[in-house]
CSV table of C-alpha atoms and ligand atoms in Angstrom, one decimal:
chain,number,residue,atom,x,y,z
A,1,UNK,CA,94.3,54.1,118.1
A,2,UNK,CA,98.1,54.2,118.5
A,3,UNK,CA,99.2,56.6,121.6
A,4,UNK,CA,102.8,57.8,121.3
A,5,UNK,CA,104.9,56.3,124.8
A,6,UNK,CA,107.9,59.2,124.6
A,7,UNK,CA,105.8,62.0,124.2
A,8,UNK,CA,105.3,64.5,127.1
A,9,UNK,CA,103.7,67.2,126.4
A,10,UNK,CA,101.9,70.3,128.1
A,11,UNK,CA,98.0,71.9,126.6
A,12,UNK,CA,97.7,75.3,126.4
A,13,UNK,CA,94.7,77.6,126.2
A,14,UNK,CA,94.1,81.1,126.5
A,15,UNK,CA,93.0,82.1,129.9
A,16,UNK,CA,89.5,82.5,129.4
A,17,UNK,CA,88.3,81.1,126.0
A,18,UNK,CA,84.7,82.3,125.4
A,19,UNK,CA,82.1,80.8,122.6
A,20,UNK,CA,78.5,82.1,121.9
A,21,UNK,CA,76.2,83.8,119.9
A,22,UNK,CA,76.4,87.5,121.7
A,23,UNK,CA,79.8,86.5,123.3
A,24,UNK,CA,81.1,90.0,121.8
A,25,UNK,CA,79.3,92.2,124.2
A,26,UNK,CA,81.5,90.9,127.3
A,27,UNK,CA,84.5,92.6,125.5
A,28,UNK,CA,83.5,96.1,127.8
A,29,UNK,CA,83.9,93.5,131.2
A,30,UNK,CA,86.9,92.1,130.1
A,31,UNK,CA,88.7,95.7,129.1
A,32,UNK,CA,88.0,96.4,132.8
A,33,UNK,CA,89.4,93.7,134.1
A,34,UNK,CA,92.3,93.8,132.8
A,35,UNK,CA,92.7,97.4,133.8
A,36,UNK,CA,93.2,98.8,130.4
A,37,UNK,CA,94.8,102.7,130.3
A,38,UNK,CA,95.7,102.9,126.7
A,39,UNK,CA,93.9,100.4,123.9
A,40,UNK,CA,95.7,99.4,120.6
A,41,UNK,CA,92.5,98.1,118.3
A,42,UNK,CA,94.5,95.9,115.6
A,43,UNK,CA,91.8,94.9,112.7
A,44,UNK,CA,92.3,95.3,108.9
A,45,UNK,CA,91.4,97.8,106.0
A,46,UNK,CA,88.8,95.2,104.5
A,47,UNK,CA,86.9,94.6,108.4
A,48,UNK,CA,87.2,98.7,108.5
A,49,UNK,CA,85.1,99.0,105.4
A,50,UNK,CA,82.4,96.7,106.3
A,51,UNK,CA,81.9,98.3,109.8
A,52,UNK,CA,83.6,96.0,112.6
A,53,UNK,CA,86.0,98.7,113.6
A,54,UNK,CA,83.3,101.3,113.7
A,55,UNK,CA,81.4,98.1,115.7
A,56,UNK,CA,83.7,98.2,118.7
A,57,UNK,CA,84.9,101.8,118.7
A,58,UNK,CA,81.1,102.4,119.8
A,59,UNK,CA,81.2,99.3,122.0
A,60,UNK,CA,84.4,100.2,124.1
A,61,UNK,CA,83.1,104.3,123.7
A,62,UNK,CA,81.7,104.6,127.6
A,63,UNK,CA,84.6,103.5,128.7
A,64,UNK,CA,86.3,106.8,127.8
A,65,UNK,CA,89.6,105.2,127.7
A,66,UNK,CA,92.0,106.5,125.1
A,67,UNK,CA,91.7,104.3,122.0
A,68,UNK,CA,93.7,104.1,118.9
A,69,UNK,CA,93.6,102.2,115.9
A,70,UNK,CA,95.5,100.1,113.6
A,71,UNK,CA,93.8,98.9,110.3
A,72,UNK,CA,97.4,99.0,107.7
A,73,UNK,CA,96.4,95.4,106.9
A,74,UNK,CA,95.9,94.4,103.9
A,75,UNK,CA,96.3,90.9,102.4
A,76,UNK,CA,98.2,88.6,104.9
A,77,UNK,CA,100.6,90.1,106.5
A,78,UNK,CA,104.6,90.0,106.4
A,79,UNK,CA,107.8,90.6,108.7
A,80,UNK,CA,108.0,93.9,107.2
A,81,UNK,CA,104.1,95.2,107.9
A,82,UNK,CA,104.9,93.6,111.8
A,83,UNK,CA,107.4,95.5,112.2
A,84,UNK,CA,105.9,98.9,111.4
A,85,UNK,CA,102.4,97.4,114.0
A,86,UNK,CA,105.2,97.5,116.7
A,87,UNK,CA,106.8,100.8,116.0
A,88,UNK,CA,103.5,102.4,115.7
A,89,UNK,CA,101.7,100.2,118.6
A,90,UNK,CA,104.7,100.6,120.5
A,91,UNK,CA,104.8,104.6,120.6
A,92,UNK,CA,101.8,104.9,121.8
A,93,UNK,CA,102.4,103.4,124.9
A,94,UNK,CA,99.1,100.9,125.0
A,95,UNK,CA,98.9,98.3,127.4
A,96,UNK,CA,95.5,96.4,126.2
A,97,UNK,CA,95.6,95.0,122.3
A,98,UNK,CA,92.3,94.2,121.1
A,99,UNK,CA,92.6,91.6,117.5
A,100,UNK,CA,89.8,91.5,115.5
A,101,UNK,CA,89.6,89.7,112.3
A,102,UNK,CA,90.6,86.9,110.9
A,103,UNK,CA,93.8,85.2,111.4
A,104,UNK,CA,95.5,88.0,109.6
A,105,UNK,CA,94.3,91.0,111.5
A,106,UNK,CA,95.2,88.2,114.6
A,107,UNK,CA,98.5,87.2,114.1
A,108,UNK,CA,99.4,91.0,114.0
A,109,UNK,CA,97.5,91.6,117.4
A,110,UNK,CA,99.3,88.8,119.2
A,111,UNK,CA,102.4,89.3,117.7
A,112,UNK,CA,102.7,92.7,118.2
A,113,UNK,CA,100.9,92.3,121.6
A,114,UNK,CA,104.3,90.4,122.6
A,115,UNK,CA,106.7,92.2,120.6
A,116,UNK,CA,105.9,95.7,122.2
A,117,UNK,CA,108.8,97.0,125.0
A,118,UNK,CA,111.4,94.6,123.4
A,119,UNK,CA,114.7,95.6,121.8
A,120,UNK,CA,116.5,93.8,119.2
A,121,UNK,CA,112.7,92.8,117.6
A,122,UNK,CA,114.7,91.3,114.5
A,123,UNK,CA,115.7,88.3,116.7
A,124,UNK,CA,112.3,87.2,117.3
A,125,UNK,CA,111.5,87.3,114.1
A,126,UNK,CA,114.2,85.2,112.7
A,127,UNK,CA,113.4,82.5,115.0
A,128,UNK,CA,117.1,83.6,117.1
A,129,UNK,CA,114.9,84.0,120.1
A,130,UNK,CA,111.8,82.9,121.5
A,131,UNK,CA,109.3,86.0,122.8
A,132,UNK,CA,109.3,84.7,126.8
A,133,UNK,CA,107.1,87.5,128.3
A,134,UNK,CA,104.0,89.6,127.2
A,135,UNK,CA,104.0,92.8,128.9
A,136,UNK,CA,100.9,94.2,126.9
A,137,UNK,CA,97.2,92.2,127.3
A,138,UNK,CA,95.9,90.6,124.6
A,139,UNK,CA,92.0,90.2,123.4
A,140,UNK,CA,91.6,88.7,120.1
A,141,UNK,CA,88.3,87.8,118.1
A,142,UNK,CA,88.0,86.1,115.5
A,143,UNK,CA,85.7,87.4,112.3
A,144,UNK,CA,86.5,83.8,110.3
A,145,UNK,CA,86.0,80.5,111.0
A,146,UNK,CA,88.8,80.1,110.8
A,147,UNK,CA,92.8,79.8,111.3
A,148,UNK,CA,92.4,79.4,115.1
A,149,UNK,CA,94.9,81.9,115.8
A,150,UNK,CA,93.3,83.1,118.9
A,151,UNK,CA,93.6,80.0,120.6
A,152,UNK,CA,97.2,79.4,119.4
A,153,UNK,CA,100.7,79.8,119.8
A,154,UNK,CA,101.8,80.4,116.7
A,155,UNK,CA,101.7,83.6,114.1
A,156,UNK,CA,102.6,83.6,110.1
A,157,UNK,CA,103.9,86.1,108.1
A,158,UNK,CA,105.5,86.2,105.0
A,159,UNK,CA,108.8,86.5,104.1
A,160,UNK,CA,109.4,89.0,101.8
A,161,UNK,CA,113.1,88.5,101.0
A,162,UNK,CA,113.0,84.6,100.8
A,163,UNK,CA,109.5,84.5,99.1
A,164,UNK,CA,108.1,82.1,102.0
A,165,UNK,CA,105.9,82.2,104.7
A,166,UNK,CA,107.3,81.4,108.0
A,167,UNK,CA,105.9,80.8,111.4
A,168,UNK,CA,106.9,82.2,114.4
A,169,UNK,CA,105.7,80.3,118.1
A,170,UNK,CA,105.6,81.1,121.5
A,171,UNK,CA,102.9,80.4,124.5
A,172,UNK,CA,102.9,84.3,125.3
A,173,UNK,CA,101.0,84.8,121.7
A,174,UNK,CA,98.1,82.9,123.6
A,175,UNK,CA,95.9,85.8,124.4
A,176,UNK,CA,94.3,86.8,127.9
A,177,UNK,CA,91.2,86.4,126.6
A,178,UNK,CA,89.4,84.6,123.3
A,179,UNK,CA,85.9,85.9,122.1
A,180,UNK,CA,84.4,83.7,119.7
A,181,UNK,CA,80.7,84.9,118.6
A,182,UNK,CA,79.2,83.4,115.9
A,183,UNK,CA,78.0,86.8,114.9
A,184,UNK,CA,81.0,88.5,113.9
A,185,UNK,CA,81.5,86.1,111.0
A,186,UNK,CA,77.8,86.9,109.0
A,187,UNK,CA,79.6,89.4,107.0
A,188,UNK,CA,82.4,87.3,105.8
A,189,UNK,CA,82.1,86.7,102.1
A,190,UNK,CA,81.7,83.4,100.5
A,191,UNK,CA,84.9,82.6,99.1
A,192,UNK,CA,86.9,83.6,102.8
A,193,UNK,CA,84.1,81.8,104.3
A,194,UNK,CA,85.7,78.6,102.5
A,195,UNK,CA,89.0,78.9,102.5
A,196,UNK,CA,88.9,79.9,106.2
A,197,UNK,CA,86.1,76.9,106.8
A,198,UNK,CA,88.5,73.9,105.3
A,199,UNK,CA,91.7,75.5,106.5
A,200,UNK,CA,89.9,74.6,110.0
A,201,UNK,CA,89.0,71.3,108.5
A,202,UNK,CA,92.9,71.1,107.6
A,203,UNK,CA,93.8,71.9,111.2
A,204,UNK,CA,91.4,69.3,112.5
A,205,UNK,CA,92.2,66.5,110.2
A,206,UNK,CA,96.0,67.2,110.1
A,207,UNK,CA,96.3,67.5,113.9
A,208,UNK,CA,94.1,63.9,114.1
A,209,UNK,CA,96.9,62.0,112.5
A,210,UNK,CA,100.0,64.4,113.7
A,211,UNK,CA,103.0,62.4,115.5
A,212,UNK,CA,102.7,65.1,118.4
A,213,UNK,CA,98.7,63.9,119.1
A,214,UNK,CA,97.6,62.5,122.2
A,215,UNK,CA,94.2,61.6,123.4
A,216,UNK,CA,93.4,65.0,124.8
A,217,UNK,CA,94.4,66.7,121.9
A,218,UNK,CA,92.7,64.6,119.0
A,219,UNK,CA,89.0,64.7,121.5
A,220,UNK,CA,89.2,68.4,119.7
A,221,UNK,CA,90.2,67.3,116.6
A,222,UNK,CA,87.3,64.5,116.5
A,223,UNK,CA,84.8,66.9,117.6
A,224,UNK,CA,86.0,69.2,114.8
A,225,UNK,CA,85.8,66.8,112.2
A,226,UNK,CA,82.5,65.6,113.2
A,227,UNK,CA,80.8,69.3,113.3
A,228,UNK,CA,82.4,70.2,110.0
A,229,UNK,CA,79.8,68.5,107.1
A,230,UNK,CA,76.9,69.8,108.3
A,231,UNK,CA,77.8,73.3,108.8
A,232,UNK,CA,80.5,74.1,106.2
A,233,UNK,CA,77.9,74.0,103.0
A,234,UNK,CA,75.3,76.3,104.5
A,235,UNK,CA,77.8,78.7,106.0
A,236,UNK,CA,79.3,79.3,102.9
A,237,UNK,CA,76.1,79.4,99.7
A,238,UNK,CA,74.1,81.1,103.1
A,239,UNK,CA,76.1,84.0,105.2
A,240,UNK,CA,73.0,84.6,107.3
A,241,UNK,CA,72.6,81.4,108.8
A,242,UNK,CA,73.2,82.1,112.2
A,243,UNK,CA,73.1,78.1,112.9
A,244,UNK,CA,75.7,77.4,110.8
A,245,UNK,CA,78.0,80.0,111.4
A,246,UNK,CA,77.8,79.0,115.2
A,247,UNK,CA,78.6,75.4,113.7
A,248,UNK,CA,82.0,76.6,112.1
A,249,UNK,CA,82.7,79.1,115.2
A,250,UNK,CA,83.0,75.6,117.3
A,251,UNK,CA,84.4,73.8,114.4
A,252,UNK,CA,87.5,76.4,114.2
A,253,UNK,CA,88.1,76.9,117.6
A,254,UNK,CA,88.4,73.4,118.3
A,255,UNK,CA,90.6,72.6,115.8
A,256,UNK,CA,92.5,75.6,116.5
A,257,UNK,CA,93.2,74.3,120.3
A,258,UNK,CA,94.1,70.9,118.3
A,259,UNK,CA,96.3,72.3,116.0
A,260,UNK,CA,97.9,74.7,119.0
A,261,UNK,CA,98.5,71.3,121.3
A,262,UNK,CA,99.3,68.4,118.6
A,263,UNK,CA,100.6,70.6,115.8
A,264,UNK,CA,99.9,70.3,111.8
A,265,UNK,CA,101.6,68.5,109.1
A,266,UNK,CA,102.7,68.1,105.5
A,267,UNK,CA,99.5,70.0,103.7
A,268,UNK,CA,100.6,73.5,105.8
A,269,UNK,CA,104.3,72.5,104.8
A,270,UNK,CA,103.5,72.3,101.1
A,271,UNK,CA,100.9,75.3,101.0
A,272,UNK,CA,103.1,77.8,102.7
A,273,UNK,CA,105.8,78.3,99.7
A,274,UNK,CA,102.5,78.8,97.8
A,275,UNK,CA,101.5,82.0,99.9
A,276,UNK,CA,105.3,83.1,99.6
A,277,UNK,CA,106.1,83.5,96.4
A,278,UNK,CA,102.3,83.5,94.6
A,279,UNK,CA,100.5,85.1,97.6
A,280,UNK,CA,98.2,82.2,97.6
A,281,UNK,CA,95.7,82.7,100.6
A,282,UNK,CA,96.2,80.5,103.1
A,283,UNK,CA,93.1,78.8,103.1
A,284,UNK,CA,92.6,77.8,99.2
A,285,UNK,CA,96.4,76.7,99.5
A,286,UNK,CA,95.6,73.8,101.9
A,287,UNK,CA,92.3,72.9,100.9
A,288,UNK,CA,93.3,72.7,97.3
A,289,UNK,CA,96.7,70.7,98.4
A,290,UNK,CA,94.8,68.4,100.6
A,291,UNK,CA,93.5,65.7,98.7
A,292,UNK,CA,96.8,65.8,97.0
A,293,UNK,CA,98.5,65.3,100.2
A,294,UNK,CA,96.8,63.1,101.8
A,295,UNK,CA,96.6,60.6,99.1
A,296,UNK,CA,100.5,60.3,99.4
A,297,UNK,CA,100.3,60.3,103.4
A,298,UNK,CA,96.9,58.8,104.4
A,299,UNK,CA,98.5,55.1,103.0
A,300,UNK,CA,100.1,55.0,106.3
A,301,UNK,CA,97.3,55.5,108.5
A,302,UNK,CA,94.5,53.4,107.5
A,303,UNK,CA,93.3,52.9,111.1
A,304,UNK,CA,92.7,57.0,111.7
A,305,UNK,CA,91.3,56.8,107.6
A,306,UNK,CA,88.6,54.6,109.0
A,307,UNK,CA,88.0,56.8,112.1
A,308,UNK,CA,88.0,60.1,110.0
A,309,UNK,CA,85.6,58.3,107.5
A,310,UNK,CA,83.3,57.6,110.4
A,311,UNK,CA,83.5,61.1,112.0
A,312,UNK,CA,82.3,62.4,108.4
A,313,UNK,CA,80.0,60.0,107.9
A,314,UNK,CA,81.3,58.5,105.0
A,315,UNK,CA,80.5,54.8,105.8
A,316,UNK,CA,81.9,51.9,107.5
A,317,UNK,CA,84.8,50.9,106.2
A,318,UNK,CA,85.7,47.8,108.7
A,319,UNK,CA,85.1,44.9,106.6
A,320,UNK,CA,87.3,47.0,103.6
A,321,UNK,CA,89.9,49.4,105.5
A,322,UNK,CA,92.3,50.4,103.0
A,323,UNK,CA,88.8,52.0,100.8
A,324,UNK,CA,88.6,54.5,103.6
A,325,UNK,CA,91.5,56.5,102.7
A,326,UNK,CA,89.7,56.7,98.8
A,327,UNK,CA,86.6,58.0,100.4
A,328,UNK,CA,88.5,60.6,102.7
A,329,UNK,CA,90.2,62.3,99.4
A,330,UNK,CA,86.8,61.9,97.4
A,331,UNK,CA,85.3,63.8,100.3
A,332,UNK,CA,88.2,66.2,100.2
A,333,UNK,CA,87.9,66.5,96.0
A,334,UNK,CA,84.1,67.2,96.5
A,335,UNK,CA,84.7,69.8,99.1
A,336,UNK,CA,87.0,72.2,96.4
A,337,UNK,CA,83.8,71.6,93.8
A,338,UNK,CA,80.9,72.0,96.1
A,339,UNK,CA,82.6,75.2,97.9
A,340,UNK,CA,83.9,76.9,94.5
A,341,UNK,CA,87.0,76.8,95.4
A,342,UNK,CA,90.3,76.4,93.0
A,343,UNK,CA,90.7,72.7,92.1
A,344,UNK,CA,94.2,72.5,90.7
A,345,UNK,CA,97.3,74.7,90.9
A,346,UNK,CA,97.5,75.4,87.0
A,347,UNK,CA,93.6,77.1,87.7
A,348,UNK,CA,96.3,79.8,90.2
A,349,UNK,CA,98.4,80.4,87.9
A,350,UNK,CA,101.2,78.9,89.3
A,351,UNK,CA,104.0,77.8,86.4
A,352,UNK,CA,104.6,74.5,86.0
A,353,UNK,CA,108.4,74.9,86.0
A,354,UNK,CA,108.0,76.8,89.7
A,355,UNK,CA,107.2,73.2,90.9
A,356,UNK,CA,111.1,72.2,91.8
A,357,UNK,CA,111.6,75.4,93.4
A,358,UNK,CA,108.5,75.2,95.5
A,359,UNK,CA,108.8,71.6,96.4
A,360,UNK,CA,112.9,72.8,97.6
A,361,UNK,CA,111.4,75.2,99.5
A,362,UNK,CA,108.4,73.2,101.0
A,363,UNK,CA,111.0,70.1,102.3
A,364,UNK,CA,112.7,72.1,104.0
A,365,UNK,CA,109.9,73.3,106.3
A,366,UNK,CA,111.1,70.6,109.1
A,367,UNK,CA,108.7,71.3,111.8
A,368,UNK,CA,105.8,70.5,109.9
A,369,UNK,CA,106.8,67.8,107.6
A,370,UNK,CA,108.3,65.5,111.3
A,371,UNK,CA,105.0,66.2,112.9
A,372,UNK,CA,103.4,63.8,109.6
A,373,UNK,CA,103.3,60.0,109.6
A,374,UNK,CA,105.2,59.9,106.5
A,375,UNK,CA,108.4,60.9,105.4
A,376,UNK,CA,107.7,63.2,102.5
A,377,UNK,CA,111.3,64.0,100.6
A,378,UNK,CA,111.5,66.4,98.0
A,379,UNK,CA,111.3,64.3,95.2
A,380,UNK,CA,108.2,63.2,96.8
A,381,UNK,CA,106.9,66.3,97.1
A,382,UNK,CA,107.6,67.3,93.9
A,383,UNK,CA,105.4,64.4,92.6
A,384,UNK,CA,102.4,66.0,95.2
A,385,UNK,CA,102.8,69.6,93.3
A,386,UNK,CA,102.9,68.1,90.0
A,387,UNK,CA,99.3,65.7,90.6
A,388,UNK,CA,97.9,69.4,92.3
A,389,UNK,CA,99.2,71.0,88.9
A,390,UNK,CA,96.9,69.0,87.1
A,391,UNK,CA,94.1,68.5,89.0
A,392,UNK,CA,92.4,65.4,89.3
A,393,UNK,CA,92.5,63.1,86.4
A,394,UNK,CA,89.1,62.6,85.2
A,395,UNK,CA,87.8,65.9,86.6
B,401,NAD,N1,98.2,81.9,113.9
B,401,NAD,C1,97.7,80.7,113.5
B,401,NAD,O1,97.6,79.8,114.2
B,401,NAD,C2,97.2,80.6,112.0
B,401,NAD,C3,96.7,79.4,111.6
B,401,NAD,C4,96.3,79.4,110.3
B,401,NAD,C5,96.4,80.4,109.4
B,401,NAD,N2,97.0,81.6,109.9
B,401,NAD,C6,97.2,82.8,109.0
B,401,NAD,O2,96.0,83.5,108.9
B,401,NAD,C7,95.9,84.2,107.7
B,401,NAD,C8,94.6,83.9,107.0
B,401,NAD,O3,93.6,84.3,107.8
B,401,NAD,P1,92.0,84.1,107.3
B,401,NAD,O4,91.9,82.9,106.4
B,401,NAD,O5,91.2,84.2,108.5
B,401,NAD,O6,91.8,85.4,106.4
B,401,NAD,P2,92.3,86.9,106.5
B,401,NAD,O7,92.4,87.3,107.9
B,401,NAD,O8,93.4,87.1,105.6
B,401,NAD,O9,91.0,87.6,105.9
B,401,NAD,C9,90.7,87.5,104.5
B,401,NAD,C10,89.8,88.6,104.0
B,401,NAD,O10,88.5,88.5,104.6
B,401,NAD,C11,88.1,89.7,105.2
B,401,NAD,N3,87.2,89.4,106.3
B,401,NAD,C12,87.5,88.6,107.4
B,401,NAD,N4,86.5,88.5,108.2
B,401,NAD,C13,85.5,89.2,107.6
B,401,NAD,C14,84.1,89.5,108.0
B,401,NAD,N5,83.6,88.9,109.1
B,401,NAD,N6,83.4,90.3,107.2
B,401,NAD,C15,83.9,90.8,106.1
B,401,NAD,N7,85.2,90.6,105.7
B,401,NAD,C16,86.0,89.8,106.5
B,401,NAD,C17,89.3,90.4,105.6
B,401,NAD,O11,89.1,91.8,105.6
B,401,NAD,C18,90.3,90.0,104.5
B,401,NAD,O12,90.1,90.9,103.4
B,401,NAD,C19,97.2,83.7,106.9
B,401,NAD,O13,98.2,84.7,107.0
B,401,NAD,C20,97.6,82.5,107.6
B,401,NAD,O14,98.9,82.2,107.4
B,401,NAD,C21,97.4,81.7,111.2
């Protein structure tokens, strides 16, 4: 393993970062201790129906502390729908935010979290200005496994007016205070359950080979990787199983803290003009583009191939390195069939002539495509979109 010589770098984590089966009923502790007055609970219309709100309304009830709640999401969020969770948030004068969903419902939380008592809120949001200080508390858990978001820095939204999604970063979106339990992701249905899984695959895989890794940051992204086949299957053709669901709490967190230190790469760069202008979930975007991708890229790392193949235990490729990359994407290919998930981009419904337009859009995404060990240009791009238009030959 290469280690990058000109690259210092700090490793974030939210203060207190909490795993387990059960882990949720230490939220009423941690309200507490962060001396909450007012509460903000941030979830969304589809985590309202099935209960969870309801869940930790009678959780946080003896508390007797004035609680509201805001549940307007629906789909993944924009600019536009952040905006009005301020405003609204905002009047009410809250000083604890409690997230709970999935990286929806949490990029909301944490972005309005560090949004509330500014002026000017457009200049965040357009990437002018960097949010430096957090004056509301932040709890956020996580109902999928998962996007990570409450173990990083970053928080998507769309953009309505450019047909994009766009990402906006700052250390004060890590929250006080991360529950992950197991528990609150047995009601998540099949097909979130695997887009959410292999985006945390994504995360882990991407953030292995990203230029910004270092050693700490890829022992997260290993682990990840390695915890990933023998959970992801059962999680997603078996809700209930506790075991599993545990195994993909770990596997997204992990990757999440991987993804927050080392970064991602060209698959979130070519999926996010897919959630833009087709509202493509995040998830089946990069799992679908994956193989794609990483047939293109993975040519220039056939040392981390090899490693990756080993962590999935996909053989020894020693004595034959450059067949390691072939059983990476074959793994990857496998994944879309076994999970039921969307194998080609003509299956969405995208239109074949959109492919210029989205491979214009996706090269220019800079701080995703500089963080990849290849130097994807547009035309090259365009050649990715055009192989995930068809699906793979043979198929
Ligand atoms: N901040 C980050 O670091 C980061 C990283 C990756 C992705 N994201 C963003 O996260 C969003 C996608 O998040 P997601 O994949 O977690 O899905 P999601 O939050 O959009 O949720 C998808 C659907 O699943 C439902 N759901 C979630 N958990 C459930 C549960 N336990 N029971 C029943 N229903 C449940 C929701 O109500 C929703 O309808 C995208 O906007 C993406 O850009 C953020």
């Amino acid at each position: 393993m290469t280690i990058a010589q000109n690259i210092i770098q700090d490793f974030r984590m939210p203060t207190v970062f909490r795993v387990g089966v059960g882990a949720f009923t230490t939220l009423v502790k941690e309200i507490e201790e962060l001396g909450a007055k007012k509460v903000a609970i941030v979830s969304d219309k589809g985590l309202e129906k099935v209960g969870v709100v309801q869940k930790v309304l009678d959780h946080i009830k003896p508390l007797s502390i004035p609680t509201i709640t805001y549940t307007e999401i629906s789909g993944e969020p924009t600019f536009q729908l952040l905006k009005e969770a301020v405003l609204t948030i905002d009047a009410e004068k809250c000083d604890v935010i409690i997230g709970i969903g999935g990286g929806s419902a949490l990029d909301v939380a944490k972005a309005t979290a560090a949004l509330c008592g500014k002026d000017d809120i457009t200049s965040y949001l357009n990437g002018e200005k960097v949010v430096k200080s957090r004056a509301v508390k932040c709890i956020l858990l996580p109902t999928t496994s998962g996007t990570g978001s409450e173990v990083t820095m970053n928080a998507i939204f769309g953009d309505e007016e450019q047909q994009v999604k766009r990402g906006i970063v700052s250390p004060v979106f890590l929250p006080d205070v991360a529950i992950i339990d197991p528990e609150l992701t047995i009601s998540c249905p099949a097909r979130v359950t695997a887009a959410s899984g292999v985006d945390a695959f994504t995360h882990a895989i991407e953030s292995y080979i990203a230029i910004k890794a270092t050693p700490l940051t890829k022992v997260y992204s290993e682990k990840a990787m390695k915890l990933f086949p023998s959970n992801i299957t059962r999680a997603v053709h078996n809700g209930n199983d506790l075991d599993a669901r545990t195994g993909m709490s770990w596997v997204s967190s992990l990757a999440g803290v991987a993804l927050a230190n080392a970064g991602v790469g060209a698959v979130h760069a070519l999926a996010y003009p897919l959630g833009g202008k087709y509202h493509i979930e995040h998830g089946v975007a990069n799992a679908l583009l994956m193989p794609f991708v990483f047939e293109v890229i993975g040519k220039t790392c056939t040392e981390e191939m090899m490693e990756v193949a080993s962590f999935l235990q996909l053989g020894d490729f020693k004595s034959q390195p450059s067949e390691a990359l072939k059983a990476v994407v074959d793994y990857m290919y496998q994944l879309l069939e076994d999970l039921d998930l969307p194998t080609s981009l003509s299956e969405l419904g995208i239109e074949e002539d959109s492919l210029p337009m989205l491979a214009e859009q996706a090269a220019k995404i800079d701080r995703l495509l500089s963080n990849t060990p290849y130097k994807l240009n547009e035309q090259k791009i365009l050649g990715i979109y055009q192989s995930a238009f068809k699906g793979r030959v043979g198929n």
